[in-house]
Amino acid sequence: MVTLLQTVADGFSLDPAVVVQALLVLVGAYVAGRTVSGALTRIADRFLAQRFRVTLLIPIVKFVIYGGAVYVTATLLFKLTTAQLVAFSGVLGVAVGLGLKDLFADIVGGLVLVTEQPYQIGDMVTIGNHYGEVVDIGIRSTKLYTLDDTMVTVPNYLFFNEAIANANDGNAEMLVTVTFQVDPGSDANRARDIVEEALLSSQYVYVSDAAPVEVFVSDELHYRMVEGRAYVNDLRNQLRFESDVSERVLAAFAAADIESPQVPASVADGAEG
Amino acid sequence: MDVTPEQLRDTGFAVQFDAVAETVSVADRDRGPNLAVVSDPYAGRDLLVDHAVTRLDDPTRVALEGVASGEELPELASRDAGDAVVVENCHYLFSREVGGFGCLEGFLEAIALSAPTVVTSWNAAAWSYLDAVRDVSQSFDSVVHLPPIDAVDLARLVEAHHDGPLPEFVQTSADGRVKTVSFDRATVSPLGGREVTVPMPNLNTEYLLSRDATETVGDVEAVVFQKLVQVAGGNPGVATACWDESVRDGQVAPGFVAEYDPQFSLDDDAAFVLELVVSNDRIRRQTLDQIRPTVQVDKALQTLAESGLVAVDGEWARVAPTHWRAAKEHLEGRQLLW
């Protein structure tokens, strides 16, 4: 092991000027990565629903910048022969085995995320127990902005272990489901029509052949369930879409004497007993 | 747009005029055809309907002026195959609310297999919406869309529209050159099989090749009309409105043609009100209040009027012709128009 380290050290340059250069390259890459990422994000926002065409590029550009910086730094600090390169690989393998395993897995996970793209910046995804909009894909982690205003940092290695659900897959439109329960004695067909018209007249709806509005009625034990499915025009409007539809459906239900399900007497008596 | 149907026909719309004439002439003994004329506001669909009317024998003509209740519509069941009915502005047959589709559905049911020839006209944005949510195109034997006009045809249209001799074409120091590169959208699959839409550069070769540095007047004229087509999105009525605004003291220059950026800041309610205005040509403020009682309609209209997008005239709100393209592009960007 000592021989191995000695071999690597022989190819390692500790000239202070070189070290400063290497540090400047790393700092410059960090600043460039942040600047380019911020600029692309601002450009993307100008494209409104078409922003995904730009956000697609952000992690790729960041990885190119950071990868280039690592390469330049390595060439500045190391003048490795083939033997030293083999030795360095051995040292790196030991380091990974001893404590950098998770960090290494995160970085590899980040690389796979960039190439395979199970999600991209702007997508609404579920990773583990977290559901939110992807706002950043970094070398080590992905940041999600959840619907309850919380920023969640998810390590990239989870990509290998967890199922990832992507609700929109690079599109602004996204399927949203709203459900209503009505009394079995109410007119279910009328309720269905109301839910359909509320969905397709919403200011947040998006309809096409590939994104239709659908309404299903199912008969449950003590009520009928009316389930509407439609695409919101921009996933950032998901809650506003649900609220808009719910408000107008409930108002129309009231006007059409469509009632909410009542607790059956037998169930209510049982609860009291 | 002060032009006759014949003048509009001669500026690149012969195919559409011929399609209208052909459709209304094929009524058989049992049943007349159903025709839909679809265009953006100001694009000239009323002229196309006028052309259809001249080919019909004493048709009953109704122009809807606001959200219809159904009572305005002519009765169809008792008419014969030789009769003809013209209903203009059919986008007023529905309103964007729960219970707002009944009149439209009744009308579509009535014209299905009806005996008389039925000629209708529709706002293009409303048509796209209704085709997505109600398959409205299935109810018509023929649908005629008015396509965007090009610069050469626009020059002819402006000659017909302009009152008197054309103004002098001059070059000013102000910006106003036509774009030599525009961007079209193309779908590619760069990574992982996912399809993405990307901008593809499209050189304006016609303009680049025709440009002659030694020629001044002809060059400027071409640039003016190219730019008018660009700012109007190819809409003839919008282009002529922009032309009227661009003529100053008997002169017109590329720099006089105003461009409006579609990237303005609107909240959701203002954007929805703008969508309703754009997809209805014009709409009553009272109707907007009825469609969305929870929206502060007057506040939204004030925002839209201050940005020049909407002109409010008494009880009516309509999209300003010079800002139509900016409004349309903004709404498409938000996926409020499809």
Coordinates of C-alpha atoms in Angstrom, one line a residue:
Chain A
M1 CA 0.0 0.0 0.0
V2 CA 2.9 2.3 0.9
T3 CA 4.5 1.6 -2.5
L4 CA 1.2 2.3 -4.2
L5 CA 0.9 5.7 -2.5
Q6 CA 4.5 6.5 -3.2
T7 CA 4.0 5.7 -6.9
V8 CA 1.0 8.1 -7.0
A9 CA 2.8 10.7 -5.1
D10 CA 5.6 10.7 -7.7
G11 CA 3.2 11.9 -10.3
F12 CA 1.6 14.5 -8.1
S13 CA 2.7 18.1 -8.5
L14 CA 2.6 20.3 -5.3
D15 CA 4.0 23.4 -6.9
P16 CA 2.0 26.2 -5.1
A17 CA 1.4 28.0 -8.4
V18 CA -0.1 24.9 -9.9
V19 CA -2.3 24.3 -6.8
V20 CA -3.6 27.9 -7.1
Q21 CA -4.3 27.4 -10.7
A22 CA -6.2 24.2 -10.0
L23 CA -8.2 26.0 -7.3
L24 CA -9.0 28.8 -9.6
V25 CA -10.2 26.4 -12.2
L26 CA -12.5 24.7 -9.7
V27 CA -13.9 28.0 -8.4
G28 CA -14.3 29.3 -11.9
A29 CA -16.2 26.1 -12.9
Y30 CA -18.4 26.4 -9.9
V31 CA -19.2 30.1 -10.7
A32 CA -19.7 29.3 -14.4
G33 CA -22.0 26.4 -13.6
R34 CA -24.1 28.5 -11.3
T35 CA -24.2 31.4 -13.7
V36 CA -25.1 29.4 -16.7
S37 CA -27.6 27.4 -14.8
G38 CA -29.3 30.6 -13.5
A39 CA -29.2 32.2 -16.9
L40 CA -30.8 29.2 -18.6
T41 CA -33.4 29.0 -15.9
R42 CA -34.4 32.6 -16.5
I43 CA -34.4 32.0 -20.3
A44 CA -36.6 28.9 -19.8
D45 CA -39.1 30.9 -17.7
R46 CA -39.6 33.2 -20.7
F47 CA -40.8 30.2 -22.7
L48 CA -43.6 29.6 -20.3
A49 CA -45.1 26.1 -21.0
Q50 CA -42.3 25.4 -23.5
R51 CA -39.6 25.9 -20.9
F52 CA -38.6 22.2 -20.9
R53 CA -36.8 22.7 -24.2
V54 CA -34.3 24.8 -22.3
T55 CA -34.3 23.1 -18.9
L56 CA -33.3 19.9 -20.7
L57 CA -29.9 21.5 -21.3
I58 CA -29.1 22.7 -17.7
P59 CA -27.8 19.5 -16.2
I60 CA -25.9 18.6 -19.4
V61 CA -24.2 22.0 -19.5
K62 CA -23.4 21.8 -15.7
F63 CA -21.9 18.3 -16.1
V64 CA -19.8 19.4 -19.1
I65 CA -18.5 22.4 -17.1
Y66 CA -17.7 20.4 -14.0
G67 CA -16.3 17.5 -15.9
G68 CA -14.0 19.8 -17.9
A69 CA -12.9 21.5 -14.7
V70 CA -12.0 18.1 -13.1
Y71 CA -10.1 17.1 -16.2
V72 CA -8.1 20.3 -16.3
T73 CA -7.4 20.2 -12.6
A74 CA -6.2 16.6 -12.8
T75 CA -3.9 17.4 -15.7
L76 CA -2.5 20.3 -13.8
L77 CA -1.9 18.4 -10.6
F78 CA -1.0 14.9 -12.0
K79 CA 1.6 14.1 -14.5
L80 CA 0.9 10.4 -14.5
T81 CA 2.6 7.6 -16.3
T82 CA 0.8 4.5 -17.1
A83 CA 2.1 2.8 -14.0
Q84 CA 1.1 5.8 -11.9
L85 CA -2.4 5.8 -13.5
V86 CA -2.9 2.2 -12.5
A87 CA -1.7 3.0 -9.0
F88 CA -4.0 6.0 -8.8
S89 CA -6.9 3.8 -9.8
G90 CA -6.0 1.5 -7.0
V91 CA -5.9 4.3 -4.5
L92 CA -9.2 5.6 -5.8
G93 CA -10.7 2.2 -5.4
V94 CA -9.5 1.9 -1.8
A95 CA -10.9 5.4 -1.0
V96 CA -14.2 4.5 -2.5
G97 CA -14.3 1.3 -0.5
L98 CA -13.3 3.0 2.7
G99 CA -15.8 5.9 2.9
L100 CA -16.5 7.6 -0.4
K101 CA -18.9 4.9 -1.6
D102 CA -22.0 7.0 -1.2
L103 CA -20.5 10.1 -2.8
F104 CA -19.2 8.0 -5.7
A105 CA -22.6 6.4 -6.1
D106 CA -24.2 9.9 -6.1
I107 CA -21.9 11.1 -8.8
V108 CA -22.5 8.1 -11.0
G109 CA -26.2 8.4 -10.3
G110 CA -26.0 12.0 -11.5
L111 CA -24.2 11.0 -14.7
V112 CA -26.8 8.3 -15.4
L113 CA -29.6 10.8 -14.7
V114 CA -28.1 13.2 -17.3
T115 CA -27.7 10.5 -20.0
E116 CA -30.8 8.4 -19.3
Q117 CA -33.1 11.3 -18.2
P118 CA -35.8 9.5 -16.1
Y119 CA -36.7 13.1 -15.3
Q120 CA -35.5 16.6 -16.1
I121 CA -35.7 20.0 -14.4
G122 CA -39.3 21.1 -14.3
D123 CA -40.8 17.6 -14.1
M124 CA -43.2 16.6 -11.3
V125 CA -41.8 13.4 -9.8
T126 CA -42.3 11.1 -6.9
I127 CA -39.0 9.7 -5.5
G128 CA -39.4 7.7 -2.4
N129 CA -42.0 9.5 -0.3
H130 CA -41.4 12.8 -1.9
Y131 CA -43.6 14.4 -4.6
G132 CA -42.6 17.7 -6.1
E133 CA -41.2 19.7 -9.0
V134 CA -37.5 19.0 -9.9
V135 CA -35.8 22.4 -9.6
D136 CA -32.1 21.3 -9.8
I137 CA -30.2 18.2 -10.9
G138 CA -26.7 18.5 -9.4
I139 CA -23.7 16.2 -9.5
R140 CA -24.5 14.7 -6.0
S141 CA -28.2 15.4 -5.5
T142 CA -31.6 16.4 -7.0
K143 CA -33.7 19.1 -5.5
L144 CA -37.5 18.8 -5.4
Y145 CA -39.9 21.6 -4.5
T146 CA -42.9 20.1 -3.0
L147 CA -46.5 21.3 -3.1
D148 CA -46.3 22.4 0.6
D149 CA -43.4 24.8 -0.1
T150 CA -40.6 22.5 1.1
M151 CA -37.3 22.0 -0.7
V152 CA -36.3 18.3 -0.5
T153 CA -32.7 17.2 -1.4
V154 CA -32.6 13.7 -2.7
P155 CA -29.2 12.0 -3.2
N156 CA -28.7 10.8 -6.8
Y157 CA -27.9 7.2 -5.8
L158 CA -31.6 6.7 -5.0
F159 CA -32.0 6.5 -8.7
F160 CA -30.5 3.0 -8.5
N161 CA -32.7 1.8 -5.6
E162 CA -36.0 3.6 -5.8
A163 CA -38.8 3.6 -8.4
I164 CA -39.2 7.1 -9.9
A165 CA -42.6 8.2 -11.0
N166 CA -42.6 11.1 -13.5
A167 CA -46.0 12.6 -13.9
N168 CA -45.4 14.7 -17.0
D169 CA -42.2 13.4 -18.6
G170 CA -40.9 16.7 -20.1
N171 CA -44.3 18.2 -20.9
A172 CA -45.9 21.2 -19.3
E173 CA -49.3 19.5 -19.3
M174 CA -50.0 16.8 -16.7
L175 CA -52.9 14.5 -15.8
V176 CA -54.9 15.6 -12.8
T177 CA -57.6 13.6 -11.2
V178 CA -60.5 15.1 -9.2
T179 CA -63.1 12.9 -7.4
F180 CA -66.5 13.7 -6.0
Q181 CA -68.8 11.5 -3.9
V182 CA -72.6 11.9 -4.5
D183 CA -75.6 10.4 -2.8
P184 CA -76.8 7.2 -4.6
G185 CA -80.3 8.8 -4.8
S186 CA -78.9 11.7 -6.9
D187 CA -78.8 11.9 -10.7
A188 CA -75.4 10.3 -11.4
N189 CA -75.6 11.2 -15.1
R190 CA -76.2 14.8 -14.4
A191 CA -73.3 14.7 -11.9
R192 CA -71.1 13.2 -14.5
D193 CA -72.0 15.9 -17.1
I194 CA -71.3 18.6 -14.5
V195 CA -67.9 17.3 -13.7
E196 CA -67.0 16.9 -17.4
E197 CA -68.1 20.5 -18.2
A198 CA -66.3 21.9 -15.2
L199 CA -63.1 20.2 -16.3
L200 CA -63.2 21.2 -19.9
S201 CA -64.3 24.8 -19.2
S202 CA -61.6 25.4 -16.6
Q203 CA -59.1 28.1 -17.4
Y204 CA -56.3 25.7 -16.6
V205 CA -57.3 22.8 -18.8
Y206 CA -55.4 21.4 -21.8
V207 CA -57.2 19.1 -24.2
S208 CA -56.0 17.3 -27.3
D209 CA -56.4 13.8 -28.8
A210 CA -53.5 12.7 -26.6
A211 CA -54.8 14.5 -23.6
P212 CA -58.6 13.9 -23.4
V213 CA -61.0 14.7 -20.6
E214 CA -62.6 11.6 -19.1
V215 CA -65.1 11.1 -16.4
F216 CA -66.0 7.8 -14.7
V217 CA -68.8 6.9 -12.4
S218 CA -68.4 4.0 -10.0
D219 CA -70.9 2.5 -7.5
E220 CA -69.5 2.2 -4.0
L221 CA -71.0 0.8 -0.9
H222 CA -72.8 4.0 0.4
Y223 CA -72.2 6.5 -2.4
R224 CA -71.4 7.0 -6.1
M225 CA -68.0 8.2 -7.0
V226 CA -67.6 10.5 -9.9
E227 CA -63.9 10.7 -11.0
G228 CA -62.8 13.2 -13.6
R229 CA -59.4 13.1 -15.3
A230 CA -58.0 15.9 -17.4
Y231 CA -54.7 17.5 -18.2
V232 CA -53.7 20.8 -16.5
N233 CA -52.1 23.2 -19.0
D234 CA -49.1 23.7 -16.8
L235 CA -48.1 21.4 -13.9
R236 CA -47.5 24.5 -11.8
N237 CA -51.2 25.1 -11.9
Q238 CA -52.1 21.7 -10.5
L239 CA -53.6 22.9 -7.2
R240 CA -55.3 25.9 -8.8
F241 CA -56.9 23.5 -11.4
E242 CA -58.2 21.2 -8.8
S243 CA -59.6 24.1 -6.7
D244 CA -61.2 25.8 -9.8
V245 CA -62.9 22.5 -10.8
S246 CA -64.0 21.6 -7.3
E247 CA -65.5 25.0 -6.6
R248 CA -67.6 25.1 -9.7
V249 CA -68.6 21.4 -9.5
L250 CA -69.9 21.9 -5.9
A251 CA -71.8 25.0 -6.9
A252 CA -73.4 23.2 -9.8
F253 CA -74.2 20.2 -7.7
A254 CA -76.0 22.4 -5.2
A255 CA -77.9 24.1 -8.0
A256 CA -78.9 20.7 -9.5
D257 CA -79.9 19.2 -6.1
I258 CA -77.1 16.7 -6.3
E259 CA -76.4 15.8 -2.7
S260 CA -73.4 14.6 -0.9
P261 CA -73.7 11.0 0.5
Q262 CA -75.3 10.7 3.8
V263 CA -74.0 8.4 6.5
P264 CA -76.4 5.4 6.5
A265 CA -78.6 5.1 9.6
S266 CA -77.2 1.6 10.4
V267 CA -73.6 2.9 10.2
A268 CA -74.5 6.0 12.3
D269 CA -76.3 3.9 14.9
G270 CA -73.4 1.6 15.1
A271 CA -71.0 4.5 15.6
E272 CA -73.2 5.8 18.4
G273 CA -73.5 2.4 20.0
Chain B
M1 CA -60.1 45.8 -43.8
D2 CA -61.8 47.7 -46.6
V3 CA -61.7 45.2 -49.4
T4 CA -64.3 43.3 -51.4
P5 CA -64.6 39.5 -51.4
E6 CA -63.2 39.6 -55.0
Q7 CA -60.2 41.6 -53.9
L8 CA -59.5 39.2 -51.0
R9 CA -59.9 36.3 -53.3
D10 CA -57.2 37.7 -55.6
T11 CA -54.7 38.0 -52.8
G12 CA -54.0 34.3 -52.3
F13 CA -57.4 33.0 -51.2
A14 CA -58.7 31.6 -54.4
V15 CA -58.6 28.0 -53.1
Q16 CA -60.7 28.9 -50.1
F17 CA -63.2 30.9 -52.1
D18 CA -63.5 28.1 -54.6
A19 CA -63.9 25.6 -51.8
V20 CA -66.8 27.6 -50.4
A21 CA -68.5 27.9 -53.8
E22 CA -68.1 24.3 -54.6
T23 CA -69.4 23.2 -51.2
V24 CA -72.6 25.2 -51.3
S25 CA -73.3 24.2 -54.9
V26 CA -73.5 20.4 -54.2
A27 CA -76.9 20.3 -52.4
D28 CA -78.7 17.2 -53.6
R29 CA -82.5 16.5 -53.4
D30 CA -82.5 15.2 -49.9
R31 CA -79.9 17.2 -48.0
G32 CA -77.7 20.3 -48.3
P33 CA -74.2 20.4 -47.1
N34 CA -72.9 21.9 -43.8
L35 CA -70.1 24.3 -44.2
A36 CA -67.8 25.9 -41.6
V37 CA -65.7 28.9 -42.4
V38 CA -63.0 29.3 -39.8
S39 CA -60.5 32.1 -39.3
D40 CA -58.8 34.3 -36.7
P41 CA -60.4 37.7 -35.9
Y42 CA -60.0 40.3 -38.6
A43 CA -58.9 37.7 -41.1
G44 CA -61.9 38.1 -43.5
R45 CA -64.2 35.2 -42.8
D46 CA -67.2 37.6 -43.2
L47 CA -66.1 38.2 -46.8
L48 CA -66.0 34.5 -47.4
V49 CA -69.5 34.2 -46.0
D50 CA -70.6 37.0 -48.2
H51 CA -69.2 35.0 -51.1
A52 CA -71.2 32.0 -50.0
V53 CA -74.4 34.1 -49.7
T54 CA -74.1 35.2 -53.4
R55 CA -74.1 31.6 -54.4
L56 CA -77.2 30.7 -52.4
D57 CA -80.8 31.3 -53.3
D58 CA -82.3 33.8 -50.8
P59 CA -80.7 32.3 -47.6
T60 CA -81.8 33.1 -44.1
R61 CA -78.9 35.0 -42.6
V62 CA -78.3 35.4 -38.8
A63 CA -75.2 37.0 -37.3
L64 CA -74.9 36.2 -33.6
E65 CA -73.7 39.2 -31.6
G66 CA -73.2 37.7 -28.1
V67 CA -73.6 34.4 -26.3
A68 CA -76.6 32.8 -27.8
S69 CA -79.6 31.4 -26.0
G70 CA -80.8 29.4 -29.0
E71 CA -83.8 31.6 -29.7
E72 CA -81.8 33.6 -32.3
L73 CA -81.2 30.5 -34.4
P74 CA -83.4 29.8 -37.5
E75 CA -85.6 26.8 -37.3
L76 CA -84.2 24.0 -39.5
A77 CA -86.5 21.0 -39.3
S78 CA -89.3 22.5 -41.4
R79 CA -87.0 23.6 -44.3
D80 CA -86.4 21.8 -47.6
A81 CA -83.2 20.8 -49.2
G82 CA -83.3 23.8 -51.5
D83 CA -83.3 26.2 -48.6
A84 CA -80.1 27.7 -47.1
V85 CA -79.3 29.1 -43.7
V86 CA -76.3 31.2 -42.8
V87 CA -75.3 31.5 -39.1
E88 CA -72.3 33.8 -38.5
N89 CA -70.1 34.0 -35.4
C90 CA -71.1 30.5 -34.2
H91 CA -68.4 30.7 -31.4
Y92 CA -71.2 32.5 -29.5
L93 CA -73.1 29.2 -29.4
F94 CA -71.3 28.2 -26.2
S95 CA -69.7 29.9 -23.2
R96 CA -66.9 28.5 -21.1
E97 CA -68.8 27.5 -18.0
V98 CA -70.7 24.6 -16.6
G99 CA -74.0 24.4 -18.5
G100 CA -72.6 26.6 -21.3
F101 CA -72.5 23.9 -24.0
G102 CA -76.3 23.2 -24.3
C103 CA -77.0 25.7 -27.1
L104 CA -74.0 24.4 -29.2
E105 CA -75.0 20.8 -28.7
G106 CA -78.6 21.6 -29.7
F107 CA -77.4 23.3 -32.9
L108 CA -75.0 20.5 -33.9
E109 CA -77.8 18.0 -33.3
A110 CA -80.2 20.1 -35.4
I111 CA -77.8 20.4 -38.4
A112 CA -76.9 16.8 -38.4
L113 CA -78.7 15.3 -41.5
S114 CA -80.8 18.5 -41.8
A115 CA -82.3 19.3 -45.2
P116 CA -81.1 22.8 -45.8
T117 CA -77.6 24.0 -46.7
V118 CA -76.1 25.4 -43.5
V119 CA -73.2 27.9 -43.8
T120 CA -71.5 28.9 -40.5
S121 CA -68.5 31.0 -39.5
W122 CA -66.3 30.5 -36.5
N123 CA -63.4 32.1 -34.6
A124 CA -60.3 29.9 -35.1
A125 CA -59.4 29.8 -31.4
A126 CA -62.9 28.8 -30.4
W127 CA -63.0 26.2 -33.2
S128 CA -59.8 24.6 -32.0
Y129 CA -61.1 24.4 -28.5
L130 CA -64.5 23.0 -29.5
D131 CA -62.9 20.5 -31.9
A132 CA -60.8 19.3 -28.9
V133 CA -63.6 19.1 -26.4
R134 CA -66.7 18.4 -28.7
D135 CA -65.3 17.1 -32.0
V136 CA -67.2 20.0 -33.7
S137 CA -65.6 19.4 -37.1
Q138 CA -67.4 16.0 -37.3
S139 CA -70.6 17.9 -37.9
F140 CA -69.6 19.6 -41.1
D141 CA -69.1 18.3 -44.6
S142 CA -66.6 20.9 -45.4
V143 CA -64.4 23.1 -43.2
V144 CA -62.6 26.0 -44.8
H145 CA -59.7 27.7 -42.9
L146 CA -58.2 31.0 -44.0
P147 CA -54.5 30.5 -44.1
P148 CA -51.8 33.2 -43.3
I149 CA -51.1 35.6 -46.1
D150 CA -47.6 36.1 -47.6
A151 CA -45.8 39.4 -48.3
V152 CA -46.4 39.4 -52.0
D153 CA -50.2 38.9 -51.6
L154 CA -50.2 41.4 -48.7
A155 CA -48.7 44.0 -51.0
R156 CA -51.7 43.5 -53.4
L157 CA -54.1 43.5 -50.5
V158 CA -52.8 46.8 -49.2
E159 CA -53.1 48.3 -52.7
A160 CA -56.8 47.4 -52.6
H161 CA -57.2 48.5 -49.0
H162 CA -55.4 51.8 -49.1
D163 CA -57.4 54.9 -49.8
G164 CA -55.6 56.7 -52.7
P165 CA -52.1 56.2 -54.0
L166 CA -49.6 54.3 -51.8
P167 CA -47.4 56.4 -49.6
E168 CA -43.7 56.8 -50.3
F169 CA -41.5 54.0 -49.1
V170 CA -38.5 55.4 -47.2
Q171 CA -35.6 54.0 -45.2
T172 CA -35.1 55.6 -41.8
S173 CA -32.3 55.3 -39.3
A174 CA -34.6 53.6 -36.9
D175 CA -34.5 49.8 -36.6
G176 CA -36.9 48.0 -38.8
R177 CA -35.1 45.5 -40.9
V178 CA -36.9 42.3 -41.6
K179 CA -35.5 39.1 -39.9
T180 CA -33.1 37.2 -42.1
V181 CA -33.4 34.2 -39.9
S182 CA -36.6 33.0 -38.2
F183 CA -37.0 29.9 -36.2
D184 CA -39.4 27.0 -36.8
R185 CA -40.1 24.2 -34.4
A186 CA -38.9 20.7 -35.0
T187 CA -39.2 17.5 -33.0
V188 CA -36.0 15.6 -32.3
S189 CA -35.0 12.7 -30.1
P190 CA -31.5 13.7 -28.7
L191 CA -31.3 11.4 -25.7
G192 CA -33.0 8.4 -24.3
G193 CA -35.6 8.3 -27.0
R194 CA -37.6 11.2 -25.6
E195 CA -39.0 13.6 -28.2
V196 CA -38.4 17.3 -27.6
T197 CA -39.4 20.3 -29.7
V198 CA -36.4 22.5 -30.5
P199 CA -36.1 25.8 -32.6
M200 CA -34.6 25.2 -36.0
P201 CA -33.1 28.2 -37.9
N202 CA -34.8 29.0 -41.1
L203 CA -33.0 31.4 -43.5
N204 CA -35.2 33.9 -45.3
T205 CA -33.6 33.1 -48.6
E206 CA -36.2 34.9 -50.7
Y207 CA -35.4 38.2 -49.0
L208 CA -31.6 37.5 -48.8
L209 CA -31.4 36.7 -52.5
S210 CA -33.6 39.5 -53.7
R211 CA -31.9 42.2 -51.7
D212 CA -29.9 44.5 -53.9
A213 CA -27.7 47.0 -52.1
T214 CA -28.0 49.5 -55.0
E215 CA -31.7 49.5 -55.1
T216 CA -33.4 51.5 -52.4
V217 CA -37.2 52.0 -53.0
G218 CA -38.0 48.4 -54.1
D219 CA -35.9 47.0 -51.3
V220 CA -37.6 49.0 -48.6
E221 CA -41.0 48.2 -50.0
A222 CA -40.3 44.5 -49.8
V223 CA -39.0 44.9 -46.2
V224 CA -42.1 46.8 -45.2
F225 CA -44.5 44.1 -46.4
Q226 CA -42.3 41.3 -45.0
K227 CA -42.3 43.0 -41.7
L228 CA -46.1 43.6 -41.8
V229 CA -46.7 39.9 -42.5
Q230 CA -44.4 39.1 -39.6
V231 CA -46.0 41.3 -37.0
A232 CA -49.5 40.4 -38.2
G233 CA -48.8 36.7 -38.1
G234 CA -50.1 36.5 -41.7
N235 CA -53.6 37.8 -40.7
P236 CA -54.8 40.1 -43.5
G237 CA -57.0 42.3 -41.3
V238 CA -54.3 42.7 -38.7
A239 CA -51.7 43.5 -41.4
T240 CA -53.9 46.2 -42.9
A241 CA -54.5 47.6 -39.4
C242 CA -50.7 47.7 -38.8
W243 CA -50.3 49.3 -42.2
D244 CA -52.7 52.1 -41.3
E245 CA -50.7 52.7 -38.1
S246 CA -47.4 52.7 -40.0
V247 CA -48.2 55.4 -42.5
R248 CA -47.0 58.8 -41.3
D249 CA -47.4 61.9 -43.3
G250 CA -47.5 60.2 -46.6
Q251 CA -44.5 58.0 -45.9
V252 CA -44.0 54.5 -44.6
A253 CA -40.7 52.8 -43.5
P254 CA -39.8 49.5 -41.9
G255 CA -39.0 51.4 -38.7
F256 CA -42.6 52.7 -38.6
V257 CA -44.0 49.2 -38.4
A258 CA -44.5 48.6 -34.7
E259 CA -43.6 45.2 -33.1
Y260 CA -45.2 44.1 -29.9
D261 CA -43.4 41.6 -27.6
P262 CA -45.6 38.7 -26.6
Q263 CA -43.6 38.3 -23.3
F264 CA -45.6 40.4 -20.9
S265 CA -46.6 39.6 -17.4
L266 CA -50.2 38.7 -16.8
D267 CA -51.8 36.9 -13.9
D268 CA -53.9 33.8 -14.5
D269 CA -57.2 35.7 -14.4
A270 CA -56.1 38.4 -16.8
A271 CA -54.7 35.7 -19.1
F272 CA -58.0 33.8 -19.1
V273 CA -60.0 37.0 -19.8
L274 CA -57.6 37.7 -22.7
E275 CA -58.2 34.1 -23.9
L276 CA -62.0 34.6 -23.8
V277 CA -61.7 37.9 -25.7
V278 CA -59.4 36.5 -28.3
S279 CA -61.6 33.4 -28.9
N280 CA -64.8 35.4 -29.2
D281 CA -63.5 38.2 -31.5
R282 CA -65.3 40.5 -29.0
I283 CA -67.3 39.8 -25.9
R284 CA -69.5 41.7 -23.4
R285 CA -68.1 42.5 -20.0
Q286 CA -71.4 41.2 -18.6
T287 CA -70.7 37.8 -20.2
L288 CA -67.2 37.7 -18.8
D289 CA -68.7 38.3 -15.3
Q290 CA -71.2 35.6 -15.9
I291 CA -68.6 33.1 -17.1
R292 CA -66.3 33.7 -14.1
P293 CA -68.1 35.4 -11.2
T294 CA -65.0 34.9 -9.0
V295 CA -62.7 36.8 -11.4
Q296 CA -62.4 40.6 -11.1
V297 CA -63.2 41.1 -14.7
D298 CA -62.9 44.9 -14.8
K299 CA -59.5 44.8 -13.1
A300 CA -58.3 42.2 -15.6
L301 CA -59.7 44.3 -18.5
Q302 CA -57.9 47.4 -17.2
T303 CA -54.6 45.5 -17.1
L304 CA -55.2 44.2 -20.6
A305 CA -56.3 47.7 -21.9
E306 CA -53.2 49.4 -20.3
S307 CA -50.9 46.9 -22.1
G308 CA -52.7 47.7 -25.4
L309 CA -53.9 44.1 -25.8
V310 CA -57.6 44.7 -25.5
A311 CA -59.8 47.7 -26.5
V312 CA -62.8 48.3 -24.2
D313 CA -65.6 50.1 -25.9
G314 CA -68.6 50.5 -23.6
E315 CA -69.9 47.1 -22.7
W316 CA -67.7 45.4 -25.3
A317 CA -64.1 44.2 -25.1
R318 CA -62.2 43.1 -28.2
V319 CA -58.6 42.3 -28.9
A320 CA -56.7 45.2 -30.4
P321 CA -55.8 44.2 -34.0
T322 CA -52.2 45.5 -33.8
H323 CA -51.7 43.4 -30.7
W324 CA -53.5 40.3 -31.9
R325 CA -50.4 38.3 -32.7
A326 CA -48.7 39.2 -29.4
A327 CA -51.8 38.1 -27.6
K328 CA -52.1 34.9 -29.5
E329 CA -48.4 34.0 -29.0
H330 CA -48.6 34.7 -25.3
L331 CA -51.7 32.5 -24.9
E332 CA -50.2 29.7 -26.9
G333 CA -47.0 29.9 -24.8
R334 CA -49.2 29.4 -21.7
Q335 CA -51.1 26.6 -23.5
L336 CA -54.3 28.5 -23.1
L337 CA -54.8 28.4 -26.9
W338 CA -54.1 25.1 -28.7

